[in-house]
Short mmCIF file of C-alpha atoms in Angstrom, two decimals:
data_model
loop_
_atom_site.label_atom_id
_atom_site.label_comp_id
_atom_site.label_asym_id
_atom_site.label_seq_id
_atom_site.Cartn_x
_atom_site.Cartn_y
_atom_site.Cartn_z
CA GLY A 1 -9.04 41.00 10.58
CA ALA A 2 -12.03 40.46 8.38
CA SER A 3 -12.16 36.69 8.86
CA ALA A 4 -12.24 37.12 12.64
CA ALA A 5 -15.09 39.61 12.31
CA VAL A 6 -17.05 37.21 10.10
CA ALA A 7 -16.43 34.31 12.49
CA PHE A 8 -17.53 36.44 15.44
CA GLY A 9 -20.64 37.57 13.55
CA TRP A 10 -21.58 34.00 12.67
CA SER A 11 -21.11 32.96 16.29
CA LEU A 12 -23.76 35.56 17.25
CA ARG A 13 -26.31 34.13 14.79
CA PRO A 14 -28.13 31.84 17.28
CA PHE A 15 -28.21 34.62 19.90
CA LEU A 16 -29.71 37.12 17.41
CA SER A 17 -32.19 34.55 16.11
CA ASP A 18 -33.37 33.77 19.66
CA GLY A 19 -33.78 37.49 20.35
CA LEU A 20 -35.83 38.06 17.18
CA ALA A 21 -37.95 35.01 17.97
CA GLY A 22 -38.58 36.21 21.54
CA LEU A 23 -39.60 39.64 20.25
CA TYR A 24 -41.93 38.09 17.70
CA LEU A 25 -43.50 35.75 20.28
CA GLY A 26 -44.17 38.75 22.50
CA ILE A 27 -45.75 40.72 19.65
CA ILE A 28 -48.16 37.91 18.73
CA GLY A 29 -49.01 37.24 22.38
CA ARG A 30 -47.51 33.74 22.60
CA HIS A 31 -44.80 34.45 25.16
CA ALA A 32 -46.73 34.61 28.43
CA PRO A 33 -46.74 32.18 31.38
CA GLY A 34 -49.28 29.42 30.81
CA THR A 35 -49.14 29.53 27.00
CA PRO A 36 -49.22 25.95 25.67
CA VAL A 37 -46.25 24.91 23.50
CA GLN A 38 -45.14 21.78 21.67
CA LEU A 39 -41.54 20.65 22.22
CA PRO A 40 -39.74 18.03 20.12
CA ASP A 41 -40.35 15.26 22.68
CA SER A 42 -43.23 16.55 24.78
CA ARG A 43 -45.85 19.21 25.37
CA GLY A 44 -45.87 21.86 28.03
CA THR A 45 -46.62 25.43 29.03
CA ILE A 46 -44.43 28.48 29.27
CA HIS A 47 -43.30 28.83 32.88
CA LEU A 48 -40.89 31.78 32.64
CA PRO A 49 -40.49 33.69 29.35
CA GLY A 50 -37.14 35.26 28.58
CA PRO A 51 -35.69 37.47 25.84
CA PHE A 52 -33.52 34.65 24.40
CA ARG A 53 -34.56 31.43 26.18
CA THR A 54 -37.79 30.38 27.83
CA VAL A 55 -38.38 27.98 30.72
CA VAL A 56 -41.11 25.48 29.82
CA ARG A 57 -42.88 23.16 32.27
CA THR A 58 -43.65 19.85 30.55
CA GLU A 59 -46.73 17.72 31.22
CA SER A 60 -44.60 15.59 33.55
CA GLY A 61 -43.79 18.70 35.62
CA ALA A 62 -40.13 18.95 34.58
CA LEU A 63 -38.68 22.36 33.72
CA HIS A 64 -36.71 22.75 30.47
CA THR A 65 -34.91 25.81 29.13
CA VAL A 66 -35.65 26.14 25.41
CA PRO A 67 -34.22 28.60 22.83
CA ASN A 68 -36.95 30.99 21.69
CA ARG A 69 -36.39 30.12 18.01
CA GLN A 70 -37.34 26.52 18.84
CA LEU A 71 -40.57 27.71 20.45
CA VAL A 72 -41.46 29.68 17.34
CA THR A 73 -40.82 26.68 15.09
CA GLU A 74 -42.47 24.12 17.31
CA SER A 75 -45.50 26.25 18.22
CA SER A 76 -46.18 27.15 14.63
CA GLU A 77 -45.87 23.58 13.40
CA ALA A 78 -48.01 22.25 16.25
CA SER A 79 -50.79 24.82 16.16
CA LEU A 80 -50.92 26.03 12.60
CA GLY A 81 -49.13 23.34 10.63
CA GLY A 82 -48.85 25.57 7.58
CA ARG A 83 -45.80 26.18 5.46
CA THR A 84 -45.66 28.59 2.57
CA ALA A 85 -43.01 28.78 -0.13
CA ILE A 86 -42.23 32.38 -1.02
CA THR A 87 -39.90 34.05 -3.49
CA VAL A 88 -38.13 37.26 -2.56
CA LYS A 89 -36.44 39.39 -5.21
CA LEU A 90 -33.70 41.64 -3.87
CA SER A 91 -31.87 44.38 -5.68
CA LEU A 92 -28.63 44.83 -3.74
CA PRO A 93 -26.07 47.63 -4.05
CA LEU A 94 -23.57 47.01 -6.86
CA ASP A 95 -20.62 48.31 -4.81
CA ARG A 96 -20.43 45.00 -2.92
CA PRO A 97 -18.82 41.82 -4.21
CA PRO A 98 -21.25 38.96 -5.01
CA ARG A 99 -19.86 36.89 -2.12
CA SER A 100 -20.93 39.60 0.32
CA GLY A 101 -24.46 39.53 -1.08
CA LEU A 102 -24.66 35.76 -0.80
CA ALA A 103 -23.30 35.72 2.76
CA ALA A 104 -25.74 38.47 3.81
CA ILE A 105 -28.70 36.63 2.27
CA GLN A 106 -27.73 33.32 3.90
CA TRP A 107 -27.33 35.00 7.27
CA ALA A 108 -30.68 36.80 7.03
CA CYS A 109 -32.39 33.49 6.10
CA THR A 110 -31.06 31.86 9.25
CA LEU A 111 -32.01 34.81 11.47
CA LEU A 112 -35.66 34.99 10.48
CA PRO A 113 -37.68 33.21 13.17
CA TRP A 114 -40.34 32.24 10.60
CA THR A 115 -38.19 30.11 8.30
CA GLY A 116 -38.36 26.34 8.40
CA GLU A 117 -35.49 23.89 8.52
CA GLU A 118 -35.16 23.78 4.73
CA PRO A 119 -32.29 25.98 3.51
CA ALA A 120 -33.22 28.82 1.21
CA LYS A 121 -32.37 28.54 -2.48
CA VAL A 122 -30.46 31.58 -3.70
CA ARG A 123 -30.02 32.54 -7.36
CA PRO A 124 -27.31 35.21 -7.82
CA PRO A 125 -27.56 38.10 -10.29
CA GLY A 126 -27.20 37.26 -13.97
CA GLY A 127 -24.62 39.87 -14.94
CA HIS A 128 -22.74 42.95 -13.85
CA SER A 129 -25.59 45.34 -14.65
CA ASP A 130 -28.22 43.09 -13.04
CA ALA A 131 -28.18 43.23 -9.23
CA LEU A 132 -31.36 41.19 -8.79
CA TRP A 133 -31.00 38.22 -6.40
CA ILE A 134 -33.83 35.69 -6.22
CA VAL A 135 -34.33 33.88 -2.91
CA GLU A 136 -36.78 31.02 -2.48
CA MET A 137 -37.57 30.10 1.13
CA VAL A 138 -40.21 28.31 3.15
CA ILE A 139 -41.91 30.23 5.95
CA LEU A 140 -43.91 28.69 8.76
CA GLY A 141 -47.59 29.19 9.47
CA ASN A 142 -46.94 31.60 12.34
CA ALA A 143 -45.28 34.16 10.07
CA PRO A 144 -46.75 37.61 9.62
CA PRO A 145 -48.07 38.54 6.16
CA VAL A 146 -45.64 37.75 3.34
CA ASP A 147 -45.07 41.46 2.62
CA LYS A 148 -43.86 41.94 6.21
CA VAL A 149 -41.55 38.89 5.98
CA ARG A 150 -40.07 40.29 2.75
CA ALA A 151 -39.54 43.72 4.32
CA VAL A 152 -37.86 42.33 7.46
CA PHE A 153 -35.71 40.01 5.33
CA PHE A 154 -34.59 42.87 3.08
CA ASP A 155 -33.78 45.06 6.12
CA LEU A 156 -31.68 42.24 7.63
CA VAL A 157 -29.72 41.75 4.39
CA LEU A 158 -29.02 45.48 4.07
CA ALA A 159 -27.96 45.73 7.73
CA VAL A 160 -25.44 42.92 7.21
CA LEU A 161 -24.14 44.50 4.00
CA GLN A 162 -23.77 47.92 5.64
CA SER A 163 -21.74 46.44 8.48
CA GLU A 164 -19.16 44.92 6.09
CA PRO A 165 -16.15 46.71 4.58
CA THR A 166 -16.67 47.86 0.97
CA ASP A 167 -13.25 46.68 -0.18
CA ALA A 168 -13.66 43.43 -2.15
CA ALA A 169 -10.29 42.14 -0.92
CA ALA A 170 -11.48 42.37 2.70
CA SER A 171 -14.65 40.40 1.98
CA VAL A 172 -14.60 36.87 3.32
CA ASP A 173 -16.98 34.05 2.49
CA ALA A 174 -19.07 33.02 5.46
CA PRO A 175 -19.72 29.30 5.84
CA PRO A 176 -23.13 28.18 4.60
CA PRO A 177 -25.78 27.99 7.34
CA GLU A 178 -26.11 24.20 7.11
CA SER A 179 -22.52 23.66 8.27
CA LEU A 180 -22.88 25.80 11.40
CA ASP A 181 -25.25 23.68 13.43
#
């Protein structure tokens, strides 16, 4: 039932994150053959870009297949080095249980290709009439303007919420992102 759907959705998280990262790399022009990249253990150039994984030729001449989300993280840290802490305030629909909101926010944080390794800090709404969630996250230097990051993040959260059943009994807690990797 619902727990199987949540488990299946969480299993797709890396695939979706790689796809978003590949799309973003293409938009900013950093996903073409010959583009220099920094990998965890070496440097190289993009040999064959792909929608989810990219083949990189290292300085030693070896070919490595790398998830696109790793290219986004590594390229941004290597070339720009910047990290920015941002706060996003979300007003979510009240017809969803708080656990659904938290799971959707955590999922969206892990899907954004511009977030660093630090987990986001999430403050739930204060009361029943207040639906304002406060999310503090760190974005990398390759991120688009903060307004765009906020808009994409909000759209991701709403898409996750709209795909869940509205019945509170059917809502299942998703595991926190840190325990998935």
